[in-house]
Amino acid sequence: MRQKLINGLVGIFVAMLLGAGVMVMQGYQPIETYLALFNYSLGNWYSIATTLRNSVPLVLTGLSASVAFASGPVNLGQPGQLLMGALLATVGGLYLDLPPAMLLPILIFLALLGGALWSGVAALLRYWFNMSEFITTLMLNMIADFFTYWAISYWFFDKAAYSPMTPPINQNGWMPEWGDFNTSVIIMFIAVLVVWFIFTRSLAGYEWRISGQNNLFARLGGVEIDRNYMWVMLLTGALAGLAGGLVVLAGPHRFIKDIGANYAWDGVMIAMVANNGIVATLLYGLFFAILQTGALGMELITAVPSELIMVIQAVIVLVVVAGRGYLEILASKLAERRKMRERAI
Amino acid sequence: MKIAIGLINGMITAATPILLAALGGTLTFYAGIFNIAMEGMMLAGAFFAVIGSYFFNSWLMGILFAVLASLVMAVIFILFSVVLKTDEFVTGIGLNLFALGATTYFLRQIFKVKGAFSGPGIVSVPNIEIPLIKDIPLVGEILSGHNLIVYLTLIITIWVAYLVFKTRFGLRLRAAGYNPTCLDTSGVPADRVRIWSLIICGALCGLAGAYLSLGYVTLFSENMSAGRGWISLAAVILVNGNPWGIALISLLFGFSDGLGLFLQRVLPSQFTSMVPYVATLIALFVYSIRRKETVLS
């Protein structure tokens, strides 16, 4: 635990140091810039509420990737699953007219369904034809991207708009706000809790974890690999779809082009840097949200382009993951030396 | 007739970047590296090709910059996956996103634009008219007048096929994938062979990137590699790394790309843009059926 924490902090420190180096080279003030960044994302209640809301898609797609990678399936289809979830939730919000207490759960269910359907396609291709989900999910991402683009340009196009987008959804389907806080954050925490419970406390989760660690052992122990594979793909797809649905319900309340931004790939990075741990995914997801929210403030106040944060994120991932491998080797060496010394006495 | 020639030329144009990246990918495939950083290497190449071409007013400098940038990416990959033994999958994904972030950042920093940069200052790689052949009707229209990099790609395909199957380096390369311990004990460090395979892969992906931004079109736009690196990875996996097979598959993808453009007359452009990705899925499907049959017989 302590080793993980040190590793993470060192990685973040090194990445920010490199970022500072880039800033100095281009003539910006690094300390002032970082202060602006954290002030904008954590400075007051409103900033914290914004950061929390921005963390929703990051944490949920990160969770999706974490559960998938830890259980075996290389589901890289979060971008497409997110878009399909967002589309289905939007369509539901456009055509259903119900009171909020009924509409909200239905829209959230539609978001889950949209993501699960799209990951289900990849899962079935694997199940029937043994096509590796690694490439099929990537291709399905591109297909979902163009499909949703088409849907919002023709099918559900808002005639009053100049660029491709749908009309706003029914107001009863908007995520309620408590002061500055959006309730999508609560859904996110519930999702994290449910997934944590399934993954670490239930029989199914145990089977997923051992299948991910040692597939042969799991199969010999009587785990039904295919069925578990299906469930993991559906669950992780649903989580990514939920991320997309909540982005629509909490934010612009309609499907705009590029609504998925880079959330899903950031989520994959978060899963990697968190080593597929559920709690670590939540923490890194929050941290990435702090960086991304603060990036806008950084740009406003110090004129450093917000895109710099994308570079810093990738560096954090590489440094933390490489450092983790190296620290493990180092730790085992130290333990060995200690054992030798004890034996000598 | 004109449509047929257009389709064939479109096929060759669209196949070139995929083929170049896949040839690089096949070297690392033989060396036993799970290299998924082609996408990022290509993107870095495409951006720095524009930088070199714009600031030096020369397409040669563009290609040089593209290859250098892509090599830097390859060196980072080597540092993490070969030297520090970081997971190759994580390194690849991290590098791809690093390339995306860095090119977007520099696009804004250097050219002060968001989205895309094009301008009269960018010198594109010239097309080559082959004397004599260009005067033959039909054949001339198909074989002559392509971009310089297209002809380079043809030569590189032959070179890679020769390198892998006929040279000592090729033998060691395949050994590094089949049985690295055996290679190590026979006195050739497998890691050194892997490093070379990654360096060549970097150079080829850089060239592919240069073709994207200086040949295919003359501009750079955010994330302009658009999944081509992933398609080239699929191509490598589909034919188990055989360079000639890769050439054939790349031409098929190129054809589907051209077909998509052709279909734009009847379908919305969003659907025609999907064609290459659907084609990849179909190719994977055919591959899996064929493999099942060989297992049964």
mmCIF file of N, CA and C in Angstrom, chain A residues 14-95:
data_model
loop_
_atom_site.group_PDB
_atom_site.id
_atom_site.type_symbol
_atom_site.label_atom_id
_atom_site.label_comp_id
_atom_site.label_asym_id
_atom_site.label_seq_id
_atom_site.Cartn_x
_atom_site.Cartn_y
_atom_site.Cartn_z
ATOM 1 N N VAL A 14 7.396 13.497 -11.051
ATOM 2 C CA VAL A 14 8.309 13.493 -12.200
ATOM 3 C C VAL A 14 7.607 14.064 -13.433
ATOM 4 N N ALA A 15 6.346 13.637 -13.655
ATOM 5 C CA ALA A 15 5.622 14.100 -14.836
ATOM 6 C C ALA A 15 5.426 15.616 -14.775
ATOM 7 N N MET A 16 5.097 16.136 -13.568
ATOM 8 C CA MET A 16 4.858 17.576 -13.468
ATOM 9 C C MET A 16 6.161 18.337 -13.611
ATOM 10 N N LEU A 17 7.254 17.719 -13.154
ATOM 11 C CA LEU A 17 8.569 18.333 -13.333
ATOM 12 C C LEU A 17 8.899 18.454 -14.822
ATOM 13 N N LEU A 18 8.606 17.374 -15.571
ATOM 14 C CA LEU A 18 8.836 17.409 -17.016
ATOM 15 C C LEU A 18 7.963 18.481 -17.662
ATOM 16 N N GLY A 19 6.693 18.553 -17.194
ATOM 17 C CA GLY A 19 5.795 19.589 -17.705
ATOM 18 C C GLY A 19 6.351 20.972 -17.436
ATOM 19 N N ALA A 20 6.904 21.143 -16.217
ATOM 20 C CA ALA A 20 7.502 22.433 -15.859
ATOM 21 C C ALA A 20 8.671 22.742 -16.783
ATOM 22 N N GLY A 21 9.443 21.694 -17.121
ATOM 23 C CA GLY A 21 10.569 21.878 -18.036
ATOM 24 C C GLY A 21 10.105 22.413 -19.377
ATOM 25 N N VAL A 22 9.011 21.812 -19.901
ATOM 26 C CA VAL A 22 8.468 22.261 -21.187
ATOM 27 C C VAL A 22 8.045 23.725 -21.089
ATOM 28 N N MET A 23 7.385 24.069 -19.936
ATOM 29 C CA MET A 23 6.909 25.458 -19.773
ATOM 30 C C MET A 23 8.073 26.430 -19.747
ATOM 31 N N VAL A 24 9.139 26.079 -19.002
ATOM 32 C CA VAL A 24 10.286 26.981 -18.897
ATOM 33 C C VAL A 24 10.899 27.199 -20.274
ATOM 34 N N MET A 25 10.976 26.098 -21.052
ATOM 35 C CA MET A 25 11.563 26.215 -22.388
ATOM 36 C C MET A 25 10.782 27.189 -23.261
ATOM 37 N N GLN A 26 9.459 27.276 -23.015
ATOM 38 C CA GLN A 26 8.639 28.160 -23.842
ATOM 39 C C GLN A 26 8.387 29.508 -23.173
ATOM 40 N N GLY A 27 9.094 29.737 -22.047
ATOM 41 C CA GLY A 27 9.026 31.044 -21.417
ATOM 42 C C GLY A 27 7.819 31.289 -20.532
ATOM 43 N N TYR A 28 7.232 30.234 -19.950
ATOM 44 C CA TYR A 28 6.144 30.420 -18.992
ATOM 45 C C TYR A 28 6.677 30.222 -17.576
ATOM 46 N N GLN A 29 5.904 30.699 -16.594
ATOM 47 C CA GLN A 29 6.266 30.507 -15.188
ATOM 48 C C GLN A 29 5.641 29.210 -14.682
ATOM 49 N N PRO A 30 6.426 28.165 -14.422
ATOM 50 C CA PRO A 30 5.806 26.886 -14.049
ATOM 51 C C PRO A 30 5.040 26.924 -12.727
ATOM 52 N N ILE A 31 5.601 27.550 -11.686
ATOM 53 C CA ILE A 31 4.938 27.504 -10.367
ATOM 54 C C ILE A 31 3.611 28.234 -10.419
ATOM 55 N N GLU A 32 3.660 29.409 -11.017
ATOM 56 C CA GLU A 32 2.452 30.220 -11.157
ATOM 57 C C GLU A 32 1.388 29.446 -11.941
ATOM 58 N N THR A 33 1.841 28.751 -13.003
ATOM 59 C CA THR A 33 0.922 27.998 -13.851
ATOM 60 C C THR A 33 0.249 26.873 -13.065
ATOM 61 N N TYR A 34 1.060 26.120 -12.311
ATOM 62 C CA TYR A 34 0.488 25.012 -11.544
ATOM 63 C C TYR A 34 -0.445 25.526 -10.456
ATOM 64 N N LEU A 35 -0.096 26.656 -9.855
ATOM 65 C CA LEU A 35 -0.980 27.233 -8.834
ATOM 66 C C LEU A 35 -2.315 27.593 -9.458
ATOM 67 N N ALA A 36 -2.254 28.199 -10.653
ATOM 68 C CA ALA A 36 -3.493 28.568 -11.349
ATOM 69 C C ALA A 36 -4.322 27.326 -11.620
ATOM 70 N N LEU A 37 -3.629 26.250 -12.003
ATOM 71 C CA LEU A 37 -4.313 25.005 -12.336
ATOM 72 C C LEU A 37 -5.079 24.475 -11.126
ATOM 73 N N PHE A 38 -4.364 24.339 -9.994
ATOM 74 C CA PHE A 38 -5.028 23.744 -8.826
ATOM 75 C C PHE A 38 -6.042 24.690 -8.214
ATOM 76 N N ASN A 39 -5.770 25.983 -8.318
ATOM 77 C CA ASN A 39 -6.728 26.956 -7.802
ATOM 78 C C ASN A 39 -8.039 26.893 -8.577
ATOM 79 N N TYR A 40 -7.925 26.677 -9.891
ATOM 80 C CA TYR A 40 -9.121 26.665 -10.722
ATOM 81 C C TYR A 40 -9.934 25.395 -10.518
ATOM 82 N N SER A 41 -9.264 24.296 -10.151
ATOM 83 C CA SER A 41 -10.011 23.045 -10.009
ATOM 84 C C SER A 41 -10.393 22.748 -8.571
ATOM 85 N N LEU A 42 -9.712 23.365 -7.585
ATOM 86 C CA LEU A 42 -10.007 23.053 -6.181
ATOM 87 C C LEU A 42 -10.202 24.294 -5.317
ATOM 88 N N GLY A 43 -10.150 25.472 -5.940
ATOM 89 C CA GLY A 43 -10.094 26.717 -5.174
ATOM 90 C C GLY A 43 -11.317 27.012 -4.313
ATOM 91 N N ASN A 44 -12.523 26.702 -4.791
ATOM 92 C CA ASN A 44 -13.719 26.974 -3.994
ATOM 93 C C ASN A 44 -14.748 25.883 -4.263
ATOM 94 N N TRP A 45 -15.911 26.011 -3.604
ATOM 95 C CA TRP A 45 -16.911 24.947 -3.735
ATOM 96 C C TRP A 45 -17.345 24.748 -5.167
ATOM 97 N N TYR A 46 -17.499 25.840 -5.899
ATOM 98 C CA TYR A 46 -17.959 25.729 -7.275
ATOM 99 C C TYR A 46 -16.949 24.941 -8.119
ATOM 100 N N SER A 47 -15.637 25.256 -7.904
ATOM 101 C CA SER A 47 -14.605 24.544 -8.661
ATOM 102 C C SER A 47 -14.624 23.063 -8.318
ATOM 103 N N ILE A 48 -14.758 22.766 -7.018
ATOM 104 C CA ILE A 48 -14.751 21.367 -6.603
ATOM 105 C C ILE A 48 -15.934 20.640 -7.223
ATOM 106 N N ALA A 49 -17.088 21.314 -7.253
ATOM 107 C CA ALA A 49 -18.268 20.686 -7.852
ATOM 108 C C ALA A 49 -18.038 20.414 -9.333
ATOM 109 N N THR A 50 -17.416 21.379 -10.031
ATOM 110 C CA THR A 50 -17.128 21.174 -11.457
ATOM 111 C C THR A 50 -16.162 20.016 -11.653
ATOM 112 N N THR A 51 -15.115 19.988 -10.824
ATOM 113 C CA THR A 51 -14.133 18.907 -10.938
ATOM 114 C C THR A 51 -14.804 17.551 -10.730
ATOM 115 N N LEU A 52 -15.677 17.487 -9.706
ATOM 116 C CA LEU A 52 -16.358 16.219 -9.435
ATOM 117 C C LEU A 52 -17.203 15.806 -10.628
ATOM 118 N N ARG A 53 -17.915 16.782 -11.204
ATOM 119 C CA ARG A 53 -18.758 16.444 -12.344
ATOM 120 C C ARG A 53 -17.911 15.968 -13.524
ATOM 121 N N ASN A 54 -16.760 16.606 -13.716
ATOM 122 C CA ASN A 54 -15.887 16.185 -14.823
ATOM 123 C C ASN A 54 -15.264 14.822 -14.572
ATOM 124 N N SER A 55 -15.217 14.429 -13.292
ATOM 125 C CA SER A 55 -14.578 13.141 -13.006
ATOM 126 C C SER A 55 -15.488 11.975 -13.359
ATOM 127 N N VAL A 56 -16.804 12.235 -13.531
ATOM 128 C CA VAL A 56 -17.751 11.130 -13.739
ATOM 129 C C VAL A 56 -17.376 10.261 -14.947
ATOM 130 N N PRO A 57 -17.235 10.850 -16.163
ATOM 131 C CA PRO A 57 -16.894 9.964 -17.289
ATOM 132 C C PRO A 57 -15.519 9.328 -17.157
ATOM 133 N N LEU A 58 -14.576 10.045 -16.534
ATOM 134 C CA LEU A 58 -13.225 9.492 -16.395
ATOM 135 C C LEU A 58 -13.230 8.275 -15.485
ATOM 136 N N VAL A 59 -13.877 8.420 -14.313
ATOM 137 C CA VAL A 59 -13.891 7.314 -13.351
ATOM 138 C C VAL A 59 -14.644 6.120 -13.917
ATOM 139 N N LEU A 60 -15.798 6.377 -14.560
ATOM 140 C CA LEU A 60 -16.613 5.255 -15.040
ATOM 141 C C LEU A 60 -15.928 4.505 -16.187
ATOM 142 N N THR A 61 -15.340 5.216 -17.148
ATOM 143 C CA THR A 61 -14.629 4.501 -18.208
ATOM 144 C C THR A 61 -13.380 3.831 -17.637
ATOM 145 N N GLY A 62 -12.745 4.472 -16.662
ATOM 146 C CA GLY A 62 -11.592 3.852 -16.016
ATOM 147 C C GLY A 62 -11.991 2.558 -15.324
ATOM 148 N N LEU A 63 -13.129 2.605 -14.652
ATOM 149 C CA LEU A 63 -13.647 1.417 -13.969
ATOM 150 C C LEU A 63 -13.912 0.308 -14.981
ATOM 151 N N SER A 64 -14.518 0.690 -16.107
ATOM 152 C CA SER A 64 -14.802 -0.271 -17.167
ATOM 153 C C SER A 64 -13.515 -0.956 -17.623
ATOM 154 N N ALA A 65 -12.483 -0.139 -17.891
ATOM 155 C CA ALA A 65 -11.219 -0.711 -18.359
ATOM 156 C C ALA A 65 -10.568 -1.555 -17.268
ATOM 157 N N SER A 66 -10.624 -1.091 -16.026
ATOM 158 C CA SER A 66 -9.992 -1.828 -14.925
ATOM 159 C C SER A 66 -10.580 -3.211 -14.781
ATOM 160 N N VAL A 67 -11.930 -3.279 -14.721
ATOM 161 C CA VAL A 67 -12.585 -4.571 -14.529
ATOM 162 C C VAL A 67 -12.278 -5.485 -15.712
ATOM 163 N N ALA A 68 -12.309 -4.931 -16.935
ATOM 164 C CA ALA A 68 -12.044 -5.749 -18.117
ATOM 165 C C ALA A 68 -10.621 -6.293 -18.084
ATOM 166 N N PHE A 69 -9.648 -5.421 -17.883
ATOM 167 C CA PHE A 69 -8.248 -5.864 -17.939
ATOM 168 C C PHE A 69 -7.946 -6.845 -16.814
ATOM 169 N N ALA A 70 -8.501 -6.586 -15.625
ATOM 170 C CA ALA A 70 -8.204 -7.461 -14.493
ATOM 171 C C ALA A 70 -8.854 -8.824 -14.663
ATOM 172 N N SER A 71 -9.933 -8.915 -15.483
ATOM 173 C CA SER A 71 -10.618 -10.191 -15.649
ATOM 174 C C SER A 71 -10.202 -10.902 -16.917
ATOM 175 N N GLY A 72 -9.359 -10.301 -17.730
ATOM 176 C CA GLY A 72 -8.890 -10.974 -18.934
ATOM 177 C C GLY A 72 -9.247 -10.279 -20.228
ATOM 178 N N PRO A 73 -10.542 -9.991 -20.516
ATOM 179 C CA PRO A 73 -10.865 -9.422 -21.823
ATOM 180 C C PRO A 73 -10.176 -8.078 -22.051
ATOM 181 N N VAL A 74 -9.556 -7.924 -23.224
ATOM 182 C CA VAL A 74 -8.915 -6.646 -23.549
ATOM 183 C C VAL A 74 -9.959 -5.785 -24.233
ATOM 184 N N ASN A 75 -10.898 -5.257 -23.442
ATOM 185 C CA ASN A 75 -11.948 -4.412 -23.980
ATOM 186 C C ASN A 75 -11.401 -2.997 -24.128
ATOM 187 N N LEU A 76 -11.094 -2.608 -25.386
ATOM 188 C CA LEU A 76 -10.640 -1.235 -25.639
ATOM 189 C C LEU A 76 -11.742 -0.450 -26.324
ATOM 190 N N GLY A 77 -12.982 -0.919 -26.166
ATOM 191 C CA GLY A 77 -14.085 -0.304 -26.886
ATOM 192 C C GLY A 77 -14.814 0.764 -26.106
ATOM 193 N N GLN A 78 -14.226 1.248 -25.010
ATOM 194 C CA GLN A 78 -14.918 2.259 -24.212
ATOM 195 C C GLN A 78 -15.352 3.482 -25.019
ATOM 196 N N PRO A 79 -14.514 3.998 -25.947
ATOM 197 C CA PRO A 79 -14.988 5.169 -26.695
ATOM 198 C C PRO A 79 -16.307 4.909 -27.428
ATOM 199 N N GLY A 80 -16.392 3.773 -28.114
ATOM 200 C CA GLY A 80 -17.616 3.466 -28.856
ATOM 201 C C GLY A 80 -18.779 3.172 -27.924
ATOM 202 N N GLN A 81 -18.525 2.432 -26.850
ATOM 203 C CA GLN A 81 -19.596 2.082 -25.917
ATOM 204 C C GLN A 81 -20.142 3.340 -25.241
ATOM 205 N N LEU A 82 -19.225 4.267 -24.934
ATOM 206 C CA LEU A 82 -19.661 5.537 -24.338
ATOM 207 C C LEU A 82 -20.608 6.278 -25.282
ATOM 208 N N LEU A 83 -20.235 6.336 -26.562
ATOM 209 C CA LEU A 83 -21.063 7.063 -27.527
ATOM 210 C C LEU A 83 -22.428 6.403 -27.693
ATOM 211 N N MET A 84 -22.444 5.057 -27.757
ATOM 212 C CA MET A 84 -23.720 4.384 -27.953
ATOM 213 C C MET A 84 -24.611 4.564 -26.725
ATOM 214 N N GLY A 85 -24.015 4.519 -25.540
ATOM 215 C CA GLY A 85 -24.794 4.775 -24.326
ATOM 216 C C GLY A 85 -25.375 6.176 -24.342
ATOM 217 N N ALA A 86 -24.539 7.139 -24.728
ATOM 218 C CA ALA A 86 -24.995 8.525 -24.774
ATOM 219 C C ALA A 86 -26.118 8.685 -25.788
ATOM 220 N N LEU A 87 -25.986 8.014 -26.940
ATOM 221 C CA LEU A 87 -26.999 8.155 -27.993
ATOM 222 C C LEU A 87 -28.339 7.583 -27.539
ATOM 223 N N LEU A 88 -28.278 6.379 -26.948
ATOM 224 C CA LEU A 88 -29.526 5.741 -26.539
ATOM 225 C C LEU A 88 -30.226 6.561 -25.447
ATOM 226 N N ALA A 89 -29.449 7.076 -24.498
ATOM 227 C CA ALA A 89 -30.037 7.900 -23.445
ATOM 228 C C ALA A 89 -30.654 9.163 -24.041
ATOM 229 N N THR A 90 -29.964 9.756 -25.021
ATOM 230 C CA THR A 90 -30.491 10.971 -25.653
ATOM 231 C C THR A 90 -31.804 10.679 -26.364
ATOM 232 N N VAL A 91 -31.832 9.577 -27.123
ATOM 233 C CA VAL A 91 -33.043 9.240 -27.864
ATOM 234 C C VAL A 91 -34.203 9.018 -26.903
ATOM 235 N N GLY A 92 -33.912 8.307 -25.800
ATOM 236 C CA GLY A 92 -34.946 8.117 -24.780
ATOM 237 C C GLY A 92 -35.453 9.448 -24.261
ATOM 238 N N GLY A 93 -34.521 10.373 -23.996
ATOM 239 C CA GLY A 93 -34.894 11.675 -23.461
ATOM 240 C C GLY A 93 -35.660 12.515 -24.460
ATOM 241 N N LEU A 94 -35.482 12.232 -25.749
ATOM 242 C CA LEU A 94 -36.188 13.016 -26.764
ATOM 243 C C LEU A 94 -37.638 12.569 -26.909
ATOM 244 N N TYR A 95 -37.874 11.248 -26.771
ATOM 245 C CA TYR A 95 -39.197 10.738 -27.120
ATOM 246 C C TYR A 95 -40.071 10.370 -25.930
#
